[in-house]
Amino acid sequence: MKNTPLTQIHLDLGAKMAEFAGYNMPISYVGIKKEHQAVRESVGVFDVSHMGEFIVKGKEAADLIQLVTSNNVKKLEIGDAQYSCLPNHKGGIVDDLLVYRLPEDRCSEGEQAFMLVVNASNIQKDWDWISQHNTFDTQLMNISDQTALLAVQGPKAAEAMQSLTDIDLVGMKYYTFAKGTFAGINNVLVSATGYTGSGGFELYVDANEAPKIWKAVFEAGAAYNVQPIGLGARDTLRLEMGFCLYGNDIDDSTSPIEAGLGWITKTKKGKFNSVEIFKQQRTEGVSRKLAAFEMLERGIPRHHYEITDADGNTIGQVTSGTQAPSLNKAIGLGYVKTEFAKPDTEIFIKIRDKQIKAQVVKLPFYKVS
Amino acid sequence: MKVPEGLKYTKEHEWVKIDGDHAYVGITDFAQGELGDIVYVEIETEGQTIAKDEIFGTVEAVKTVSDLYMPLSGAIAEVNAALQDNPELVNSDPFGEGWMIKIKMDDTSEVEDLMDAKSYAEATTS
């Protein structure tokens, strides 16, 4: 099991630890509900250094990314970030990822540079997949082990962190980023992105500087009662927004069209992996769709639970489910036959051999007030 | 981790408080800590007679679900109604207000198979 540069700090804080994607990660510090609430109301900090980072640099860097990802990388200006996925050749998803178009200060004439941020569990798979498609004048570098990542999330994140940097955090637009000095550390990439729906930043920093930046973030945020947040609350926060989790809601066998990721599947951008399959799914429709639902009767949906119609016929399966701390109700995502995916449709979740009533709803579950 | 003296314990991390031929049952401090925030305690077996080691209910935490096992054979004489609306009592007071069921024991000699506080503490920390 690997450690992040901050594992010792989590242990010192008394975090409940568990293995996740091969890393020894904090699951919770004081309890999922309290941590969840801290992010929704003020600011919380996640160590997500297990995530993978690749640099793609070269004259044809954008061409390689355009071929392997579903979104249109050619829309990105320097300083933009984009949510995307890596389709396989069968219309499934190798991984979902963020694509950053980096400044070109380290590029030679005519070169472009990008950073791809991928799921920890898929680092090797993604690396092999992208490398195998790299017939371009482009270099790939895996900087995952040298890179730490902190997510500072919550409505007070910008205000709480502003004293640490000259970068305008309050004015930074969603899905843009800047590189600069943060907490006296040079070359920090500060990105207005996250996986919580409550706003905030992600800080990419040299792994050696991780303890220093963690300490500075907690000192600066003390007046805002900044809290460390584990992966447990990361999951409840993302699920309240309906953000997909790779391995649960999307995987090698699910299409982005089925998963509600049509908005990152730009079938008109030109050739990319599985584009013909996605075009066909767009015109002919898909037989199943990822539906968001909330429980109308008492019970909590969990991954792999069966979804049925009123007569008990199986119509799908739950991919994620939880009690939602901000909503005080149980929610879930799951693939259902397309005719059951419309909002307000009554469906049933099979929990311990009972059919518990639920209703399909629109995302997000949690609406920012 | 609290392990009060005077109670009996199971390897499933349940505690048992003997009161004549009745027994109160809940989950231990260790168990509630492992589960995390408890959001639902489902016990629909009131009035039923259930054998030792069989499931009498389920406890749902935010992230996990765990079955509850009968520490002793008997009839479920009472279910703690307070848990219906306040399942978090299991976190805040696992040995008190967070109790789950009261069993009318079939065979009081089964109590001898349960662990005392010292053995449970040793079994849990090792």
CSV table of C-alpha atoms in Angstrom, one decimal:
chain,number,residue,atom,x,y,z
A,1,MET,CA,0.0,0.0,0.0
A,2,LYS,CA,1.3,3.4,-0.9
A,3,ASN,CA,1.2,6.5,1.3
A,4,THR,CA,0.6,10.1,0.1
A,5,PRO,CA,3.0,12.8,1.3
A,6,LEU,CA,0.4,13.6,4.0
A,7,THR,CA,-0.5,10.1,5.3
A,8,GLN,CA,1.5,10.7,8.5
A,9,ILE,CA,-0.5,14.0,9.1
A,10,HIS,CA,-3.8,12.1,8.8
A,11,LEU,CA,-2.6,9.4,11.3
A,12,ASP,CA,-1.5,12.2,13.7
A,13,LEU,CA,-5.0,13.7,13.4
A,14,GLY,CA,-6.5,10.4,14.4
A,15,ALA,CA,-8.2,9.8,11.0
A,16,LYS,CA,-9.9,6.5,10.3
A,17,MET,CA,-7.7,5.1,7.4
A,18,ALA,CA,-8.4,2.6,4.7
A,19,GLU,CA,-6.9,1.4,1.5
A,20,PHE,CA,-8.3,3.1,-1.5
A,21,ALA,CA,-6.9,2.4,-5.0
A,22,GLY,CA,-3.7,1.1,-3.4
A,23,TYR,CA,-3.2,4.2,-1.2
A,24,ASN,CA,-3.5,4.5,2.6
A,25,MET,CA,-6.2,7.2,2.6
A,26,PRO,CA,-8.2,9.0,5.3
A,27,ILE,CA,-11.9,7.9,5.2
A,28,SER,CA,-13.0,10.3,8.0
A,29,TYR,CA,-11.7,12.3,10.9
A,30,VAL,CA,-14.6,13.2,13.1
A,31,GLY,CA,-17.5,11.7,11.2
A,32,ILE,CA,-18.9,11.9,7.7
A,33,LYS,CA,-21.9,14.0,8.5
A,34,LYS,CA,-19.9,16.7,10.3
A,35,GLU,CA,-17.3,16.8,7.6
A,36,HIS,CA,-19.9,17.0,4.9
A,37,GLN,CA,-21.6,19.9,6.6
A,38,ALA,CA,-18.2,21.7,7.0
A,39,VAL,CA,-17.8,21.7,3.3
A,40,ARG,CA,-21.4,22.7,2.5
A,41,GLU,CA,-21.3,25.6,5.0
A,42,SER,CA,-17.7,26.9,5.2
A,43,VAL,CA,-14.5,25.2,4.0
A,44,GLY,CA,-12.9,21.7,4.2
A,45,VAL,CA,-9.6,20.3,2.9
A,46,PHE,CA,-9.2,16.9,1.2
A,47,ASP,CA,-5.9,15.1,0.5
A,48,VAL,CA,-6.5,13.7,-2.9
A,49,SER,CA,-2.8,13.2,-3.7
A,50,HIS,CA,-3.6,9.6,-4.9
A,51,MET,CA,-5.0,11.1,-8.1
A,52,GLY,CA,-2.8,10.6,-11.2
A,53,GLU,CA,-1.3,13.4,-13.3
A,54,PHE,CA,0.2,13.1,-16.8
A,55,ILE,CA,1.8,15.8,-18.8
A,56,VAL,CA,1.2,15.7,-22.5
A,57,LYS,CA,3.6,18.0,-24.4
A,58,GLY,CA,4.6,18.4,-28.0
A,59,LYS,CA,3.6,19.8,-31.4
A,60,GLU,CA,0.7,17.4,-31.7
A,61,ALA,CA,-0.3,17.2,-28.0
A,62,ALA,CA,-3.8,18.4,-28.7
A,63,ASP,CA,-4.2,15.9,-31.6
A,64,LEU,CA,-3.4,13.0,-29.3
A,65,ILE,CA,-5.8,14.3,-26.6
A,66,GLN,CA,-8.5,14.9,-29.2
A,67,LEU,CA,-8.2,11.3,-30.4
A,68,VAL,CA,-8.4,9.7,-26.9
A,69,THR,CA,-10.9,12.0,-25.1
A,70,SER,CA,-14.6,12.7,-25.8
A,71,ASN,CA,-14.8,16.4,-25.2
A,72,ASN,CA,-13.3,19.0,-27.6
A,73,VAL,CA,-9.8,19.8,-26.3
A,74,LYS,CA,-9.4,22.4,-29.1
A,75,LYS,CA,-11.8,24.7,-27.3
A,76,LEU,CA,-9.4,25.1,-24.5
A,77,GLU,CA,-7.4,28.3,-24.0
A,78,ILE,CA,-4.3,28.4,-21.8
A,79,GLY,CA,-5.7,28.6,-18.2
A,80,ASP,CA,-8.8,26.5,-19.0
A,81,ALA,CA,-9.7,23.1,-17.5
A,82,GLN,CA,-12.2,20.7,-19.0
A,83,TYR,CA,-14.1,17.6,-17.8
A,84,SER,CA,-13.8,14.7,-20.3
A,85,CYS,CA,-13.6,11.0,-20.6
A,86,LEU,CA,-11.4,8.4,-22.3
A,87,PRO,CA,-13.7,6.2,-24.4
A,88,ASN,CA,-12.5,2.7,-25.2
A,89,HIS,CA,-13.1,1.1,-28.7
A,90,LYS,CA,-16.4,-0.5,-27.6
A,91,GLY,CA,-18.3,2.6,-26.5
A,92,GLY,CA,-17.3,2.2,-22.9
A,93,ILE,CA,-15.2,4.4,-20.6
A,94,VAL,CA,-11.6,3.8,-19.7
A,95,ASP,CA,-11.7,6.6,-17.2
A,96,ASP,CA,-13.1,10.1,-16.6
A,97,LEU,CA,-10.6,12.9,-16.3
A,98,LEU,CA,-9.8,16.6,-16.2
A,99,VAL,CA,-7.8,18.2,-19.0
A,100,TYR,CA,-5.8,21.4,-18.3
A,101,ARG,CA,-4.2,23.5,-21.0
A,102,LEU,CA,-1.0,24.6,-19.4
A,103,PRO,CA,1.1,27.8,-20.0
A,104,GLU,CA,3.7,27.3,-22.6
A,105,ASP,CA,6.7,28.8,-20.8
A,106,ARG,CA,8.5,25.4,-20.9
A,107,CYS,CA,7.5,24.7,-24.5
A,108,SER,CA,9.6,25.1,-27.6
A,109,GLU,CA,8.2,27.0,-30.6
A,110,GLY,CA,5.0,25.3,-31.8
A,111,GLU,CA,4.5,23.0,-28.8
A,112,GLN,CA,1.5,22.9,-26.5
A,113,ALA,CA,1.3,21.4,-23.1
A,114,PHE,CA,-1.6,19.8,-21.2
A,115,MET,CA,-2.0,18.1,-17.8
A,116,LEU,CA,-4.4,15.1,-17.6
A,117,VAL,CA,-5.8,14.3,-14.1
A,118,VAL,CA,-7.0,10.7,-13.8
A,119,ASN,CA,-8.4,8.4,-11.1
A,120,ALA,CA,-5.9,6.8,-8.8
A,121,SER,CA,-7.3,3.3,-9.5
A,122,ASN,CA,-6.8,3.8,-13.3
A,123,ILE,CA,-3.3,5.4,-13.5
A,124,GLN,CA,-1.6,2.4,-15.1
A,125,LYS,CA,-4.5,1.5,-17.3
A,126,ASP,CA,-4.9,5.1,-18.6
A,127,TRP,CA,-1.1,5.4,-19.1
A,128,ASP,CA,-1.0,2.3,-21.2
A,129,TRP,CA,-4.1,3.3,-23.1
A,130,ILE,CA,-2.9,6.8,-24.0
A,131,SER,CA,0.6,5.6,-24.7
A,132,GLN,CA,-0.7,3.0,-27.1
A,133,HIS,CA,-2.5,5.7,-29.1
A,134,ASN,CA,0.5,8.0,-29.1
A,135,THR,CA,1.6,8.0,-32.7
A,136,PHE,CA,2.0,11.7,-32.6
A,137,ASP,CA,4.9,14.1,-32.2
A,138,THR,CA,4.2,14.3,-28.5
A,139,GLN,CA,5.7,13.2,-25.2
A,140,LEU,CA,3.9,11.8,-22.2
A,141,MET,CA,5.2,12.1,-18.6
A,142,ASN,CA,3.7,10.5,-15.6
A,143,ILE,CA,4.2,13.0,-12.7
A,144,SER,CA,1.7,11.3,-10.3
A,145,ASP,CA,4.3,10.4,-7.7
A,146,GLN,CA,5.9,13.8,-7.6
A,147,THR,CA,2.5,15.6,-7.4
A,148,ALA,CA,0.4,16.2,-4.3
A,149,LEU,CA,-3.2,17.4,-4.6
A,150,LEU,CA,-5.3,19.2,-2.0
A,151,ALA,CA,-8.9,20.1,-2.6
A,152,VAL,CA,-10.0,23.1,-0.6
A,153,GLN,CA,-13.7,23.1,-1.0
A,154,GLY,CA,-16.7,25.1,0.3
A,155,PRO,CA,-18.4,28.5,0.0
A,156,LYS,CA,-15.7,30.2,2.1
A,157,ALA,CA,-12.7,28.6,0.4
A,158,ALA,CA,-11.7,31.6,-1.7
A,159,GLU,CA,-12.1,34.1,1.1
A,160,ALA,CA,-10.3,31.8,3.5
A,161,MET,CA,-7.3,31.1,1.2
A,162,GLN,CA,-6.9,34.6,-0.4
A,163,SER,CA,-4.2,35.7,2.1
A,164,LEU,CA,-1.9,32.9,0.9
A,165,THR,CA,-1.6,34.1,-2.7
A,166,ASP,CA,-1.6,37.0,-5.2
A,167,ILE,CA,-3.7,34.9,-7.5
A,168,ASP,CA,-7.3,36.4,-7.5
A,169,LEU,CA,-9.1,33.4,-6.0
A,170,VAL,CA,-12.4,35.2,-5.5
A,171,GLY,CA,-12.6,36.3,-9.1
A,172,MET,CA,-11.4,33.0,-10.6
A,173,LYS,CA,-14.0,31.5,-12.9
A,174,TYR,CA,-15.2,27.9,-12.5
A,175,TYR,CA,-13.0,25.5,-14.6
A,176,THR,CA,-10.1,27.9,-15.0
A,177,PHE,CA,-6.8,27.9,-13.3
A,178,ALA,CA,-3.6,29.9,-12.7
A,179,LYS,CA,-0.1,29.0,-11.8
A,180,GLY,CA,1.7,31.0,-9.2
A,181,THR,CA,3.1,31.3,-5.6
A,182,PHE,CA,0.8,29.9,-2.9
A,183,ALA,CA,1.8,29.9,0.8
A,184,GLY,CA,5.3,30.9,-0.3
A,185,ILE,CA,5.6,27.9,-2.6
A,186,ASN,CA,6.4,28.5,-6.2
A,187,ASN,CA,4.8,26.9,-9.1
A,188,VAL,CA,1.5,25.8,-7.5
A,189,LEU,CA,-1.4,25.2,-9.9
A,190,VAL,CA,-4.5,26.6,-8.4
A,191,SER,CA,-7.7,25.4,-10.2
A,192,ALA,CA,-11.3,26.5,-9.6
A,193,THR,CA,-12.6,22.9,-9.8
A,194,GLY,CA,-13.8,20.3,-7.4
A,195,TYR,CA,-16.0,17.3,-6.7
A,196,THR,CA,-18.3,18.7,-4.1
A,197,GLY,CA,-20.7,21.3,-5.7
A,198,SER,CA,-19.8,23.8,-3.0
A,199,GLY,CA,-17.1,25.7,-4.9
A,200,GLY,CA,-13.5,26.0,-4.0
A,201,PHE,CA,-10.1,25.1,-5.4
A,202,GLU,CA,-7.8,22.3,-6.1
A,203,LEU,CA,-4.1,22.9,-5.5
A,204,TYR,CA,-1.5,20.9,-7.4
A,205,VAL,CA,1.9,21.1,-5.7
A,206,ASP,CA,5.3,19.4,-5.6
A,207,ALA,CA,4.9,16.4,-3.3
A,208,ASN,CA,7.8,17.6,-1.2
A,209,GLU,CA,5.9,20.8,-0.4
A,210,ALA,CA,2.7,19.0,0.6
A,211,PRO,CA,3.1,19.2,4.4
A,212,LYS,CA,4.0,22.9,4.2
A,213,ILE,CA,1.0,23.8,2.1
A,214,TRP,CA,-1.3,21.7,4.3
A,215,LYS,CA,-0.1,23.6,7.4
A,216,ALA,CA,-0.4,27.0,5.7
A,217,VAL,CA,-4.0,26.2,4.5
A,218,PHE,CA,-5.1,25.2,8.0
A,219,GLU,CA,-3.4,28.4,9.5
A,220,ALA,CA,-5.1,30.7,7.0
A,221,GLY,CA,-8.4,28.9,7.3
A,222,ALA,CA,-8.5,28.8,11.1
A,223,ALA,CA,-10.8,31.9,11.3
A,224,TYR,CA,-13.2,30.0,9.0
A,225,ASN,CA,-13.0,26.8,11.1
A,226,VAL,CA,-11.5,24.9,8.2
A,227,GLN,CA,-11.7,21.1,8.7
A,228,PRO,CA,-9.9,18.1,7.2
A,229,ILE,CA,-12.3,16.0,5.2
A,230,GLY,CA,-12.0,12.3,4.4
A,231,LEU,CA,-13.0,10.2,1.4
A,232,GLY,CA,-16.3,9.3,3.1
A,233,ALA,CA,-17.7,12.8,2.9
A,234,ARG,CA,-16.1,13.3,-0.6
A,235,ASP,CA,-18.4,10.5,-1.7
A,236,THR,CA,-21.6,11.9,-0.1
A,237,LEU,CA,-20.8,15.4,-1.4
A,238,ARG,CA,-20.3,14.2,-5.0
A,239,LEU,CA,-23.4,12.0,-4.9
A,240,GLU,CA,-25.6,14.9,-3.8
A,241,MET,CA,-24.5,16.6,-7.0
A,242,GLY,CA,-24.9,13.5,-9.1
A,243,PHE,CA,-21.3,13.5,-10.2
A,244,CYS,CA,-20.3,10.1,-11.5
A,245,LEU,CA,-17.8,8.0,-9.7
A,246,TYR,CA,-15.6,5.8,-11.9
A,247,GLY,CA,-16.0,2.1,-11.0
A,248,ASN,CA,-19.5,2.7,-9.6
A,249,ASP,CA,-21.6,4.8,-12.1
A,250,ILE,CA,-19.3,4.6,-15.1
A,251,ASP,CA,-16.9,1.9,-16.3
A,252,ASP,CA,-15.5,0.0,-19.3
A,253,SER,CA,-19.0,-1.2,-20.1
A,254,THR,CA,-21.1,2.0,-19.8
A,255,SER,CA,-21.3,4.6,-22.5
A,256,PRO,CA,-21.1,8.3,-21.7
A,257,ILE,CA,-24.4,8.8,-23.6
A,258,GLU,CA,-26.1,6.3,-21.2
A,259,ALA,CA,-24.4,7.9,-18.2
A,260,GLY,CA,-25.8,11.4,-18.9
A,261,LEU,CA,-22.3,12.5,-20.1
A,262,GLY,CA,-23.6,13.5,-23.5
A,263,TRP,CA,-22.5,17.1,-22.7
A,264,ILE,CA,-18.8,16.0,-22.8
A,265,THR,CA,-19.3,13.8,-25.8
A,266,LYS,CA,-18.7,16.0,-28.8
A,267,THR,CA,-19.6,13.7,-31.7
A,268,LYS,CA,-19.2,16.6,-34.2
A,269,LYS,CA,-15.6,17.4,-33.3
A,270,GLY,CA,-14.0,14.9,-35.6
A,271,LYS,CA,-12.5,11.5,-35.2
A,272,PHE,CA,-12.1,10.0,-31.7
A,273,ASN,CA,-12.4,6.6,-30.1
A,274,SER,CA,-15.9,5.2,-30.4
A,275,VAL,CA,-17.3,8.3,-32.0
A,276,GLU,CA,-19.3,6.2,-34.5
A,277,ILE,CA,-20.9,4.3,-31.7
A,278,PHE,CA,-21.8,7.5,-29.8
A,279,LYS,CA,-23.3,9.0,-33.0
A,280,GLN,CA,-25.5,6.0,-33.4
A,281,GLN,CA,-26.6,6.1,-29.8
A,282,ARG,CA,-27.5,9.7,-30.2
A,283,THR,CA,-29.7,9.1,-33.2
A,284,GLU,CA,-31.2,5.7,-32.3
A,285,GLY,CA,-31.3,6.2,-28.5
A,286,VAL,CA,-29.9,3.9,-25.8
A,287,SER,CA,-31.7,1.0,-24.1
A,288,ARG,CA,-30.7,2.1,-20.5
A,289,LYS,CA,-29.8,5.3,-18.8
A,290,LEU,CA,-28.3,6.4,-15.6
A,291,ALA,CA,-31.2,7.7,-13.5
A,292,ALA,CA,-31.0,9.7,-10.3
A,293,PHE,CA,-33.6,8.8,-7.7
A,294,GLU,CA,-34.6,9.5,-4.1
A,295,MET,CA,-36.3,7.1,-1.8
A,296,LEU,CA,-39.9,7.8,-0.9
A,297,GLU,CA,-40.0,5.1,1.7
A,298,ARG,CA,-37.5,4.3,4.4
A,299,GLY,CA,-34.4,2.5,3.2
A,300,ILE,CA,-30.9,3.3,1.8
A,301,PRO,CA,-30.0,2.2,-1.7
A,302,ARG,CA,-26.5,0.7,-2.1
A,303,HIS,CA,-24.3,-0.3,-5.0
A,304,HIS,CA,-25.5,-3.5,-6.8
A,305,TYR,CA,-29.0,-3.4,-5.3
A,306,GLU,CA,-31.7,-4.4,-7.8
A,307,ILE,CA,-34.1,-1.8,-9.2
A,308,THR,CA,-37.6,-3.1,-10.1
A,309,ASP,CA,-40.9,-1.8,-11.5
A,310,ALA,CA,-44.1,-2.0,-9.4
A,311,ASP,CA,-44.7,-5.6,-10.4
A,312,GLY,CA,-41.2,-6.7,-9.2
A,313,ASN,CA,-39.7,-7.1,-12.6
A,314,THR,CA,-36.0,-6.1,-12.7
A,315,ILE,CA,-35.4,-2.9,-14.6
A,316,GLY,CA,-31.9,-2.0,-13.5
A,317,GLN,CA,-29.3,-1.8,-10.8
A,318,VAL,CA,-28.1,0.8,-8.3
A,319,THR,CA,-24.6,2.1,-8.9
A,320,SER,CA,-24.3,4.5,-6.0
A,321,GLY,CA,-26.4,5.2,-3.0
A,322,THR,CA,-26.3,6.9,0.4
A,323,GLN,CA,-28.2,8.8,3.0
A,324,ALA,CA,-27.6,12.4,1.9
A,325,PRO,CA,-26.5,14.5,4.8
A,326,SER,CA,-27.5,17.9,3.4
A,327,LEU,CA,-31.0,16.6,2.3
A,328,ASN,CA,-31.9,14.3,5.1
A,329,LYS,CA,-33.1,11.7,2.7
A,330,ALA,CA,-31.7,8.6,0.9
A,331,ILE,CA,-30.6,9.1,-2.7
A,332,GLY,CA,-29.0,7.0,-5.4
A,333,LEU,CA,-27.9,6.6,-9.0
A,334,GLY,CA,-28.5,3.5,-11.1
A,335,TYR,CA,-29.0,2.3,-14.7
A,336,VAL,CA,-32.6,1.6,-15.6
A,337,LYS,CA,-34.4,0.7,-18.8
A,338,THR,CA,-34.8,4.0,-20.7
A,339,GLU,CA,-38.5,4.1,-20.3
A,340,PHE,CA,-38.1,4.3,-16.5
A,341,ALA,CA,-35.5,7.1,-16.6
A,342,LYS,CA,-37.8,10.1,-16.9
A,343,PRO,CA,-38.2,12.4,-13.8
A,344,ASP,CA,-41.2,11.5,-11.6
A,345,THR,CA,-41.2,7.9,-12.6
A,346,GLU,CA,-42.0,5.5,-9.8
A,347,ILE,CA,-39.4,2.8,-9.3
A,348,PHE,CA,-38.6,0.4,-6.5
A,349,ILE,CA,-35.3,-0.6,-4.9
A,350,LYS,CA,-35.0,-4.1,-3.6
A,351,ILE,CA,-33.6,-3.8,-0.1
A,352,ARG,CA,-33.3,-7.0,1.9
A,353,ASP,CA,-36.0,-8.7,-0.2
A,354,LYS,CA,-38.5,-5.9,0.1
A,355,GLN,CA,-39.5,-3.5,-2.7
A,356,ILE,CA,-39.0,0.1,-1.3
A,357,LYS,CA,-40.6,2.9,-3.3
A,358,ALA,CA,-38.4,5.5,-5.0
A,359,GLN,CA,-38.9,8.3,-7.6
A,360,VAL,CA,-36.7,9.4,-10.5
A,361,VAL,CA,-35.6,13.0,-10.0
A,362,LYS,CA,-33.6,15.6,-11.9
A,363,LEU,CA,-30.0,16.3,-10.9
A,364,PRO,CA,-28.5,17.8,-8.9
A,365,PHE,CA,-30.1,16.4,-5.7
A,366,TYR,CA,-28.5,19.3,-3.8
A,367,LYS,CA,-29.3,22.7,-5.1
A,368,VAL,CA,-26.9,25.5,-4.0
A,369,SER,CA,-29.1,28.2,-2.3
B,1,MET,CA,-12.9,2.6,23.3
B,2,LYS,CA,-15.4,2.1,26.2
B,3,VAL,CA,-16.1,-1.4,27.4
B,4,PRO,CA,-18.2,-1.2,30.6
B,5,GLU,CA,-17.9,-3.8,33.3
B,6,GLY,CA,-21.0,-5.8,34.2
B,7,LEU,CA,-22.1,-6.3,30.6
B,8,LYS,CA,-21.6,-9.4,28.4
B,9,TYR,CA,-20.3,-9.2,24.9
B,10,THR,CA,-20.3,-11.1,21.6
B,11,LYS,CA,-17.7,-11.3,18.8
B,12,GLU,CA,-20.2,-9.5,16.6
B,13,HIS,CA,-19.6,-6.4,18.8
B,14,GLU,CA,-22.9,-6.5,20.6
B,15,TRP,CA,-23.4,-6.0,24.3
B,16,VAL,CA,-25.9,-7.8,26.5
B,17,LYS,CA,-27.2,-6.6,29.9
B,18,ILE,CA,-28.9,-9.4,31.8
B,19,ASP,CA,-32.0,-8.5,33.8
B,20,GLY,CA,-33.6,-11.6,35.3
B,21,ASP,CA,-34.8,-13.7,32.4
B,22,HIS,CA,-34.7,-10.7,30.1
B,23,ALA,CA,-31.6,-9.3,28.3
B,24,TYR,CA,-31.1,-5.8,26.8
B,25,VAL,CA,-29.0,-5.7,23.6
B,26,GLY,CA,-27.1,-3.0,21.7
B,27,ILE,CA,-23.9,-2.6,19.8
B,28,THR,CA,-20.6,-1.6,21.4
B,29,ASP,CA,-18.7,1.6,21.4
B,30,PHE,CA,-16.2,0.0,19.1
B,31,ALA,CA,-18.9,-1.1,16.7
B,32,GLN,CA,-20.6,2.4,16.5
B,33,GLY,CA,-17.1,3.9,15.9
B,34,GLU,CA,-16.4,1.5,13.1
B,35,LEU,CA,-19.8,2.1,11.4
B,36,GLY,CA,-19.6,5.9,11.7
B,37,ASP,CA,-22.7,8.1,11.6
B,38,ILE,CA,-25.7,5.8,12.0
B,39,VAL,CA,-28.8,6.9,10.0
B,40,TYR,CA,-31.3,4.1,10.2
B,41,VAL,CA,-31.9,1.2,12.6
B,42,GLU,CA,-34.3,-1.3,11.0
B,43,ILE,CA,-35.8,-3.8,13.4
B,44,GLU,CA,-39.0,-5.3,12.3
B,45,THR,CA,-38.9,-8.5,14.4
B,46,GLU,CA,-40.8,-7.3,17.6
B,47,GLY,CA,-42.8,-10.3,19.0
B,48,GLN,CA,-40.8,-12.9,17.0
B,49,THR,CA,-38.9,-15.7,18.6
B,50,ILE,CA,-35.4,-15.9,17.0
B,51,ALA,CA,-32.6,-18.3,17.6
B,52,LYS,CA,-29.1,-17.3,18.8
B,53,ASP,CA,-26.8,-16.0,15.9
B,54,GLU,CA,-29.8,-15.4,13.6
B,55,ILE,CA,-30.4,-11.8,12.2
B,56,PHE,CA,-32.9,-9.7,14.1
B,57,GLY,CA,-32.3,-6.4,12.3
B,58,THR,CA,-30.0,-4.1,10.3
B,59,VAL,CA,-28.1,-1.0,11.1
B,60,GLU,CA,-27.4,1.5,8.3
B,61,ALA,CA,-24.6,4.0,8.5
B,62,VAL,CA,-23.9,6.6,5.9
B,63,LYS,CA,-21.4,4.4,4.1
B,64,THR,CA,-22.2,0.9,5.2
B,65,VAL,CA,-24.9,-1.5,6.3
B,66,SER,CA,-24.5,-4.2,8.9
B,67,ASP,CA,-26.7,-7.0,10.2
B,68,LEU,CA,-27.6,-7.4,13.8
B,69,TYR,CA,-27.4,-10.9,15.4
B,70,MET,CA,-29.2,-12.4,18.3
B,71,PRO,CA,-26.7,-12.9,21.1
B,72,LEU,CA,-29.1,-15.2,22.8
B,73,SER,CA,-32.2,-17.2,21.8
B,74,GLY,CA,-35.6,-15.8,22.7
B,75,ALA,CA,-38.5,-13.6,21.9
B,76,ILE,CA,-38.1,-9.9,21.1
B,77,ALA,CA,-40.2,-8.4,23.8
B,78,GLU,CA,-39.4,-4.8,23.0
B,79,VAL,CA,-37.6,-2.6,20.4
B,80,ASN,CA,-36.2,0.8,21.4
B,81,ALA,CA,-38.7,3.1,19.7
B,82,ALA,CA,-36.5,6.1,20.2
B,83,LEU,CA,-34.2,4.8,17.5
B,84,GLN,CA,-36.9,5.2,14.9
B,85,ASP,CA,-36.5,9.0,14.9
B,86,ASN,CA,-33.1,9.3,16.6
B,87,PRO,CA,-30.8,6.5,15.3
B,88,GLU,CA,-27.8,8.7,16.2
B,89,LEU,CA,-28.4,7.7,19.8
B,90,VAL,CA,-26.5,4.6,18.9
B,91,ASN,CA,-23.4,6.7,18.2
B,92,SER,CA,-23.8,9.1,21.1
B,93,ASP,CA,-24.8,6.6,23.9
B,94,PRO,CA,-24.3,3.0,22.6
B,95,PHE,CA,-24.5,1.4,26.0
B,96,GLY,CA,-27.5,3.6,27.3
B,97,GLU,CA,-30.1,5.3,25.2
B,98,GLY,CA,-28.8,3.6,22.1
B,99,TRP,CA,-30.0,0.1,23.3
B,100,MET,CA,-31.8,-1.8,20.5
B,101,ILE,CA,-33.9,-4.7,21.8
B,102,LYS,CA,-35.1,-6.5,24.9
B,103,ILE,CA,-35.1,-10.3,24.7
B,104,LYS,CA,-37.1,-12.7,26.8
B,105,MET,CA,-34.6,-15.4,27.0
B,106,ASP,CA,-35.4,-19.0,26.1
B,107,ASP,CA,-32.4,-20.5,27.8
B,108,THR,CA,-30.5,-18.5,30.4
B,109,SER,CA,-27.6,-20.9,30.3
B,110,GLU,CA,-26.6,-19.4,26.9
B,111,VAL,CA,-25.3,-16.4,28.9
B,112,GLU,CA,-22.3,-18.5,29.9
B,113,ASP,CA,-21.1,-18.5,26.3
B,114,LEU,CA,-20.8,-14.7,26.1
B,115,MET,CA,-17.6,-12.8,26.8
B,116,ASP,CA,-17.0,-10.6,29.8
B,117,ALA,CA,-15.7,-7.0,29.5
B,118,LYS,CA,-12.0,-8.1,29.9
B,119,SER,CA,-12.2,-10.9,27.2
B,120,TYR,CA,-14.1,-8.6,24.8
B,121,ALA,CA,-11.6,-5.8,25.2
B,122,GLU,CA,-8.7,-8.2,24.6
B,123,ALA,CA,-10.4,-9.8,21.6
B,124,THR,CA,-11.1,-6.4,20.0
B,125,THR,CA,-7.8,-4.8,20.5
B,126,SER,CA,-5.7,-7.8,19.4
